[in-house]
Amino acid sequence: MDKNLVVRGGRNVLGSLRVPGDKSISHRYAMLAAMAKGRSRFDNFAPGADCASTLRCVEDLGCTVERGADGSVSIEGLGPELSAPSRALDCGNSGSTMRMLSGILAAQPFACELVGDASLSRRPMKRIMDPLSLMGAQIRSEDGHAPLRIQGARLSGVEYRPPVASAQVKTCLLFAGLLANGATTIDEPHPTRDHGELALRAFGAEVQRSRNSVTITGRQTLHPIEAYVPGDSSSAAFFLCAAAIFPESNLVIDGVLLNPTRSALLDVLTAMGCRISMLRVEEQHGELVGAVALVAGKGKHVRVAGAQTALLIDELPVLAAIAPFTAGGVEVSDAAELRVKESDRLSAVTRNLQAMGAQVEQTDDGWRIPGNQQLHGAEVESYHDHRIAMAFAIAALRAEGETVIRNADCVAISYPAFFEDLDRVTER
Ligand code: S3P
């Protein structure tokens, strides 16, 4: 694919599609499979570069990984004790890989190093280092950033309240807690996605939960599983948002994850006037999966704040990118975390919207974006951030003229076939 991609305006979004397997679940399944002695197999494993980073690390830690031509992945797990890697573990662009794997590595009987690309090396790691250190971990960093050097140690359980709501931090501590002596409790400021808890249970561990808190007792044995990874709801979000801004649209996304901690966007789109139905809903290893059908409509102004912001964190760039085309506009607050994602997503969205002629007010922790605006095509930056590239491909569908997305190949981080799939459901 060309690094820069031209997206032309569209007339409508129509049809049905499936999106690739969920990235959050794939990371967790791969890491837990490494610690479950025997062979696990996953169908529809996330095809992007991020989960490939996790698989490469799992291989470097001594597990045999086989990728099938059908998108399946099999992992031969070693049990709780992994093998010392012979090189630095390369997490690429993946914050999930670095943060969640650190919880496992902190308890291993060896030393290792975790490295990442330029973007990952700028992202905050203190959020996992602080609580892991309370558990007895020995981690050195470059002032709270990668590379991380972890000397494995015996860990003890801890009760911890993270200062920011982060599912990566929660999962890191649950994984460390699984290998620690005693119980580990994480008490979250706001509920975050619960795939760590559900995946641990799927692999046979007991996890106790109440609304904002979760406890795991250490030294439990995992067993391998076979699972189908549901379609990624954060990937589905781009298409749902595209359909939401065309009055005649009609879109069905099949086999998609409907976990309530990942489907807050459906509530927002409903408030925007869309009619949404869920079909064929079933449960697989604790995760809800089904089809989502969306027909656009005209609704009111939408405000996203507090707990809802935490649940929508990966969908906010595309929600902001379509905001100018909505009837009532969108206001987002409590989203300062967006500054420390793969790019500074708060500024990235503001700059790209402005380049397309939008009126947008950026605040300390969000945006105010009026509705009913007309945008024009422009040259926009992906900032090498997959979700920014995809968000502006959606905005481009309703802009006048052509939009050039610079370095659009970064979509391969989570969704290598994104542009082909978008073309299939866009009428021009
Ligand atoms: C993720 C959690 C979120 C999200 C990221 C994936 C996960 O990050 O932005 O894309 O799989 O747990 P934080 O937990 O740091 O908010």
mmCIF file with all atom_site columns, C-alpha atoms in Angstrom, residues 59-172:
data_model
loop_
_atom_site.group_PDB
_atom_site.id
_atom_site.type_symbol
_atom_site.label_atom_id
_atom_site.label_alt_id
_atom_site.label_comp_id
_atom_site.label_asym_id
_atom_site.label_entity_id
_atom_site.label_seq_id
_atom_site.pdbx_PDB_ins_code
_atom_site.Cartn_x
_atom_site.Cartn_y
_atom_site.Cartn_z
_atom_site.occupancy
_atom_site.B_iso_or_equiv
_atom_site.pdbx_formal_charge
_atom_site.auth_seq_id
_atom_site.auth_comp_id
_atom_site.auth_asym_id
_atom_site.auth_atom_id
_atom_site.pdbx_PDB_model_num
ATOM 1   C CA . GLU A 1 59  ? 7.800  -17.278 21.115 1.00 0.00 ? 59  GLU A CA 1
ATOM 2   C CA . ASP A 1 60  ? 10.911 -15.608 22.517 1.00 0.00 ? 60  ASP A CA 1
ATOM 3   C CA . LEU A 1 61  ? 9.772  -16.795 25.960 1.00 0.00 ? 61  LEU A CA 1
ATOM 4   C CA . GLY A 1 62  ? 9.957  -20.419 24.812 1.00 0.00 ? 62  GLY A CA 1
ATOM 5   C CA . CYS A 1 63  ? 6.448  -21.194 23.522 1.00 0.00 ? 63  CYS A CA 1
ATOM 6   C CA . THR A 1 64  ? 5.854  -22.685 20.084 1.00 0.00 ? 64  THR A CA 1
ATOM 7   C CA . VAL A 1 65  ? 3.454  -20.522 18.089 1.00 0.00 ? 65  VAL A CA 1
ATOM 8   C CA . GLU A 1 66  ? 1.811  -21.729 14.874 1.00 0.00 ? 66  GLU A CA 1
ATOM 9   C CA . ARG A 1 67  ? -0.188 -19.472 12.592 1.00 0.00 ? 67  ARG A CA 1
ATOM 10  C CA . GLY A 1 68  ? -2.709 -21.173 10.288 1.00 0.00 ? 68  GLY A CA 1
ATOM 11  C CA . ALA A 1 69  ? -3.563 -19.831 6.805  1.00 0.00 ? 69  ALA A CA 1
ATOM 12  C CA . ASP A 1 70  ? -7.170 -19.549 8.097  1.00 0.00 ? 70  ASP A CA 1
ATOM 13  C CA . GLY A 1 71  ? -6.205 -16.866 10.655 1.00 0.00 ? 71  GLY A CA 1
ATOM 14  C CA . SER A 1 72  ? -5.964 -19.316 13.546 1.00 0.00 ? 72  SER A CA 1
ATOM 15  C CA . VAL A 1 73  ? -3.120 -19.271 16.057 1.00 0.00 ? 73  VAL A CA 1
ATOM 16  C CA . SER A 1 74  ? -1.973 -22.204 18.196 1.00 0.00 ? 74  SER A CA 1
ATOM 17  C CA . ILE A 1 75  ? 0.281  -21.752 21.202 1.00 0.00 ? 75  ILE A CA 1
ATOM 18  C CA . GLU A 1 76  ? 2.045  -24.513 23.115 1.00 0.00 ? 76  GLU A CA 1
ATOM 19  C CA . GLY A 1 77  ? 2.101  -23.131 26.662 1.00 0.00 ? 77  GLY A CA 1
ATOM 20  C CA . LEU A 1 78  ? 4.876  -23.914 29.153 1.00 0.00 ? 78  LEU A CA 1
ATOM 21  C CA . GLY A 1 79  ? 3.020  -23.370 32.437 1.00 0.00 ? 79  GLY A CA 1
ATOM 22  C CA . PRO A 1 80  ? 3.652  -20.508 34.884 1.00 0.00 ? 80  PRO A CA 1
ATOM 23  C CA . GLU A 1 81  ? 7.427  -20.646 34.419 1.00 0.00 ? 81  GLU A CA 1
ATOM 24  C CA . LEU A 1 82  ? 8.560  -19.384 31.010 1.00 0.00 ? 82  LEU A CA 1
ATOM 25  C CA . SER A 1 83  ? 12.056 -19.607 29.444 1.00 0.00 ? 83  SER A CA 1
ATOM 26  C CA . ALA A 1 84  ? 14.604 -16.803 29.549 1.00 0.00 ? 84  ALA A CA 1
ATOM 27  C CA . PRO A 1 85  ? 14.611 -14.979 26.174 1.00 0.00 ? 85  PRO A CA 1
ATOM 28  C CA . SER A 1 86  ? 17.890 -14.796 24.281 1.00 0.00 ? 86  SER A CA 1
ATOM 29  C CA . ARG A 1 87  ? 17.247 -11.231 23.064 1.00 0.00 ? 87  ARG A CA 1
ATOM 30  C CA . ALA A 1 88  ? 15.315 -8.135  24.112 1.00 0.00 ? 88  ALA A CA 1
ATOM 31  C CA . LEU A 1 89  ? 11.546 -8.611  23.859 1.00 0.00 ? 89  LEU A CA 1
ATOM 32  C CA . ASP A 1 90  ? 10.349 -6.288  21.081 1.00 0.00 ? 90  ASP A CA 1
ATOM 33  C CA . CYS A 1 91  ? 6.865  -4.915  21.823 1.00 0.00 ? 91  CYS A CA 1
ATOM 34  C CA . GLY A 1 92  ? 6.831  -2.772  18.659 1.00 0.00 ? 92  GLY A CA 1
ATOM 35  C CA . ASN A 1 93  ? 4.069  -0.162  18.873 1.00 0.00 ? 93  ASN A CA 1
ATOM 36  C CA . SER A 1 94  ? 2.033  -2.118  21.418 1.00 0.00 ? 94  SER A CA 1
ATOM 37  C CA . GLY A 1 95  ? 1.455  -0.623  24.857 1.00 0.00 ? 95  GLY A CA 1
ATOM 38  C CA . SER A 1 96  ? -0.720 -3.621  25.756 1.00 0.00 ? 96  SER A CA 1
ATOM 39  C CA . THR A 1 97  ? 2.151  -6.006  25.060 1.00 0.00 ? 97  THR A CA 1
ATOM 40  C CA . MET A 1 98  ? 4.657  -4.084  27.151 1.00 0.00 ? 98  MET A CA 1
ATOM 41  C CA . ARG A 1 99  ? 2.380  -3.313  30.087 1.00 0.00 ? 99  ARG A CA 1
ATOM 42  C CA . MET A 1 100 ? 0.547  -6.618  30.427 1.00 0.00 ? 100 MET A CA 1
ATOM 43  C CA . LEU A 1 101 ? 3.574  -8.833  29.746 1.00 0.00 ? 101 LEU A CA 1
ATOM 44  C CA . SER A 1 102 ? 5.527  -6.949  32.419 1.00 0.00 ? 102 SER A CA 1
ATOM 45  C CA . GLY A 1 103 ? 3.149  -8.374  35.030 1.00 0.00 ? 103 GLY A CA 1
ATOM 46  C CA . ILE A 1 104 ? 4.146  -11.894 33.979 1.00 0.00 ? 104 ILE A CA 1
ATOM 47  C CA . LEU A 1 105 ? 7.852  -11.173 33.547 1.00 0.00 ? 105 LEU A CA 1
ATOM 48  C CA . ALA A 1 106 ? 8.151  -9.533  36.972 1.00 0.00 ? 106 ALA A CA 1
ATOM 49  C CA . ALA A 1 107 ? 7.536  -12.978 38.535 1.00 0.00 ? 107 ALA A CA 1
ATOM 50  C CA . GLN A 1 108 ? 9.800  -15.121 36.282 1.00 0.00 ? 108 GLN A CA 1
ATOM 51  C CA . PRO A 1 109 ? 13.086 -16.687 37.439 1.00 0.00 ? 109 PRO A CA 1
ATOM 52  C CA . PHE A 1 110 ? 15.164 -14.651 34.940 1.00 0.00 ? 110 PHE A CA 1
ATOM 53  C CA . ALA A 1 111 ? 16.057 -11.147 33.846 1.00 0.00 ? 111 ALA A CA 1
ATOM 54  C CA . CYS A 1 112 ? 14.899 -9.639  30.561 1.00 0.00 ? 112 CYS A CA 1
ATOM 55  C CA . GLU A 1 113 ? 14.496 -6.406  28.658 1.00 0.00 ? 113 GLU A CA 1
ATOM 56  C CA . LEU A 1 114 ? 11.413 -4.994  26.912 1.00 0.00 ? 114 LEU A CA 1
ATOM 57  C CA . VAL A 1 115 ? 11.834 -2.518  24.075 1.00 0.00 ? 115 VAL A CA 1
ATOM 58  C CA . GLY A 1 116 ? 9.427  -0.689  21.775 1.00 0.00 ? 116 GLY A CA 1
ATOM 59  C CA . ASP A 1 117 ? 9.302  1.704   18.829 1.00 0.00 ? 117 ASP A CA 1
ATOM 60  C CA . ALA A 1 118 ? 9.653  5.490   19.140 1.00 0.00 ? 118 ALA A CA 1
ATOM 61  C CA . SER A 1 119 ? 5.982  6.013   20.042 1.00 0.00 ? 119 SER A CA 1
ATOM 62  C CA . LEU A 1 120 ? 5.918  3.249   22.659 1.00 0.00 ? 120 LEU A CA 1
ATOM 63  C CA . SER A 1 121 ? 9.183  4.524   24.139 1.00 0.00 ? 121 SER A CA 1
ATOM 64  C CA . ARG A 1 122 ? 7.448  7.846   24.868 1.00 0.00 ? 122 ARG A CA 1
ATOM 65  C CA . ARG A 1 123 ? 4.477  6.273   26.678 1.00 0.00 ? 123 ARG A CA 1
ATOM 66  C CA . PRO A 1 124 ? 4.229  6.208   30.486 1.00 0.00 ? 124 PRO A CA 1
ATOM 67  C CA . MET A 1 125 ? 5.295  2.976   32.204 1.00 0.00 ? 125 MET A CA 1
ATOM 68  C CA . LYS A 1 126 ? 5.387  4.242   35.782 1.00 0.00 ? 126 LYS A CA 1
ATOM 69  C CA . ARG A 1 127 ? 1.709  3.302   36.006 1.00 0.00 ? 127 ARG A CA 1
ATOM 70  C CA . ILE A 1 128 ? 2.720  -0.388  35.996 1.00 0.00 ? 128 ILE A CA 1
ATOM 71  C CA . MET A 1 129 ? 6.137  -0.013  37.628 1.00 0.00 ? 129 MET A CA 1
ATOM 72  C CA . ASP A 1 130 ? 4.750  1.581   40.810 1.00 0.00 ? 130 ASP A CA 1
ATOM 73  C CA . PRO A 1 131 ? 2.241  -1.141  41.720 1.00 0.00 ? 131 PRO A CA 1
ATOM 74  C CA . LEU A 1 132 ? 4.495  -3.983  40.519 1.00 0.00 ? 132 LEU A CA 1
ATOM 75  C CA . SER A 1 133 ? 7.266  -2.613  42.756 1.00 0.00 ? 133 SER A CA 1
ATOM 76  C CA . LEU A 1 134 ? 4.827  -2.687  45.698 1.00 0.00 ? 134 LEU A CA 1
ATOM 77  C CA . MET A 1 135 ? 4.429  -6.398  44.940 1.00 0.00 ? 135 MET A CA 1
ATOM 78  C CA . GLY A 1 136 ? 8.224  -6.872  45.097 1.00 0.00 ? 136 GLY A CA 1
ATOM 79  C CA . ALA A 1 137 ? 9.117  -6.509  41.418 1.00 0.00 ? 137 ALA A CA 1
ATOM 80  C CA . GLN A 1 138 ? 12.494 -5.189  40.312 1.00 0.00 ? 138 GLN A CA 1
ATOM 81  C CA . ILE A 1 139 ? 12.096 -2.975  37.238 1.00 0.00 ? 139 ILE A CA 1
ATOM 82  C CA . ARG A 1 140 ? 14.403 -0.329  35.840 1.00 0.00 ? 140 ARG A CA 1
ATOM 83  C CA . SER A 1 141 ? 13.394 2.143   33.152 1.00 0.00 ? 141 SER A CA 1
ATOM 84  C CA . GLU A 1 142 ? 14.547 5.324   31.417 1.00 0.00 ? 142 GLU A CA 1
ATOM 85  C CA . ASP A 1 143 ? 12.764 7.751   33.698 1.00 0.00 ? 143 ASP A CA 1
ATOM 86  C CA . GLY A 1 144 ? 9.472  5.844   33.576 1.00 0.00 ? 144 GLY A CA 1
ATOM 87  C CA . HIS A 1 145 ? 9.801  4.883   29.908 1.00 0.00 ? 145 HIS A CA 1
ATOM 88  C CA . ALA A 1 146 ? 10.973 1.894   27.860 1.00 0.00 ? 146 ALA A CA 1
ATOM 89  C CA . PRO A 1 147 ? 13.327 0.143   27.617 1.00 0.00 ? 147 PRO A CA 1
ATOM 90  C CA . LEU A 1 148 ? 12.281 -1.713  30.758 1.00 0.00 ? 148 LEU A CA 1
ATOM 91  C CA . ARG A 1 149 ? 14.758 -4.049  32.442 1.00 0.00 ? 149 ARG A CA 1
ATOM 92  C CA . ILE A 1 150 ? 13.004 -6.572  34.630 1.00 0.00 ? 150 ILE A CA 1
ATOM 93  C CA . GLN A 1 151 ? 14.791 -8.828  37.074 1.00 0.00 ? 151 GLN A CA 1
ATOM 94  C CA . GLY A 1 152 ? 12.282 -11.534 37.990 1.00 0.00 ? 152 GLY A CA 1
ATOM 95  C CA . ALA A 1 153 ? 11.448 -11.831 41.700 1.00 0.00 ? 153 ALA A CA 1
ATOM 96  C CA . ARG A 1 154 ? 9.048  -13.463 44.134 1.00 0.00 ? 154 ARG A CA 1
ATOM 97  C CA . LEU A 1 155 ? 5.933  -11.304 44.223 1.00 0.00 ? 155 LEU A CA 1
ATOM 98  C CA . SER A 1 156 ? 3.351  -10.872 46.978 1.00 0.00 ? 156 SER A CA 1
ATOM 99  C CA . GLY A 1 157 ? -0.243 -9.805  46.544 1.00 0.00 ? 157 GLY A CA 1
ATOM 100 C CA . VAL A 1 158 ? -1.225 -6.177  46.976 1.00 0.00 ? 158 VAL A CA 1
ATOM 101 C CA . GLU A 1 159 ? -4.310 -3.994  47.278 1.00 0.00 ? 159 GLU A CA 1
ATOM 102 C CA . TYR A 1 160 ? -4.003 -1.193  44.782 1.00 0.00 ? 160 TYR A CA 1
ATOM 103 C CA . ARG A 1 161 ? -6.084 1.724   43.508 1.00 0.00 ? 161 ARG A CA 1
ATOM 104 C CA . PRO A 1 162 ? -4.587 2.977   40.218 1.00 0.00 ? 162 PRO A CA 1
ATOM 105 C CA . PRO A 1 163 ? -4.667 6.783   39.841 1.00 0.00 ? 163 PRO A CA 1
ATOM 106 C CA . VAL A 1 164 ? -5.927 6.459   36.236 1.00 0.00 ? 164 VAL A CA 1
ATOM 107 C CA . ALA A 1 165 ? -8.548 4.062   34.938 1.00 0.00 ? 165 ALA A CA 1
ATOM 108 C CA . SER A 1 166 ? -6.569 1.651   32.753 1.00 0.00 ? 166 SER A CA 1
ATOM 109 C CA . ALA A 1 167 ? -7.460 -1.883  31.710 1.00 0.00 ? 167 ALA A CA 1
ATOM 110 C CA . GLN A 1 168 ? -3.845 -2.479  30.752 1.00 0.00 ? 168 GLN A CA 1
ATOM 111 C CA . VAL A 1 169 ? -2.715 -1.684  34.290 1.00 0.00 ? 169 VAL A CA 1
ATOM 112 C CA . LYS A 1 170 ? -5.505 -3.785  35.799 1.00 0.00 ? 170 LYS A CA 1
ATOM 113 C CA . THR A 1 171 ? -4.627 -6.756  33.585 1.00 0.00 ? 171 THR A CA 1
ATOM 114 C CA . CYS A 1 172 ? -0.898 -6.388  34.269 1.00 0.00 ? 172 CYS A CA 1
#
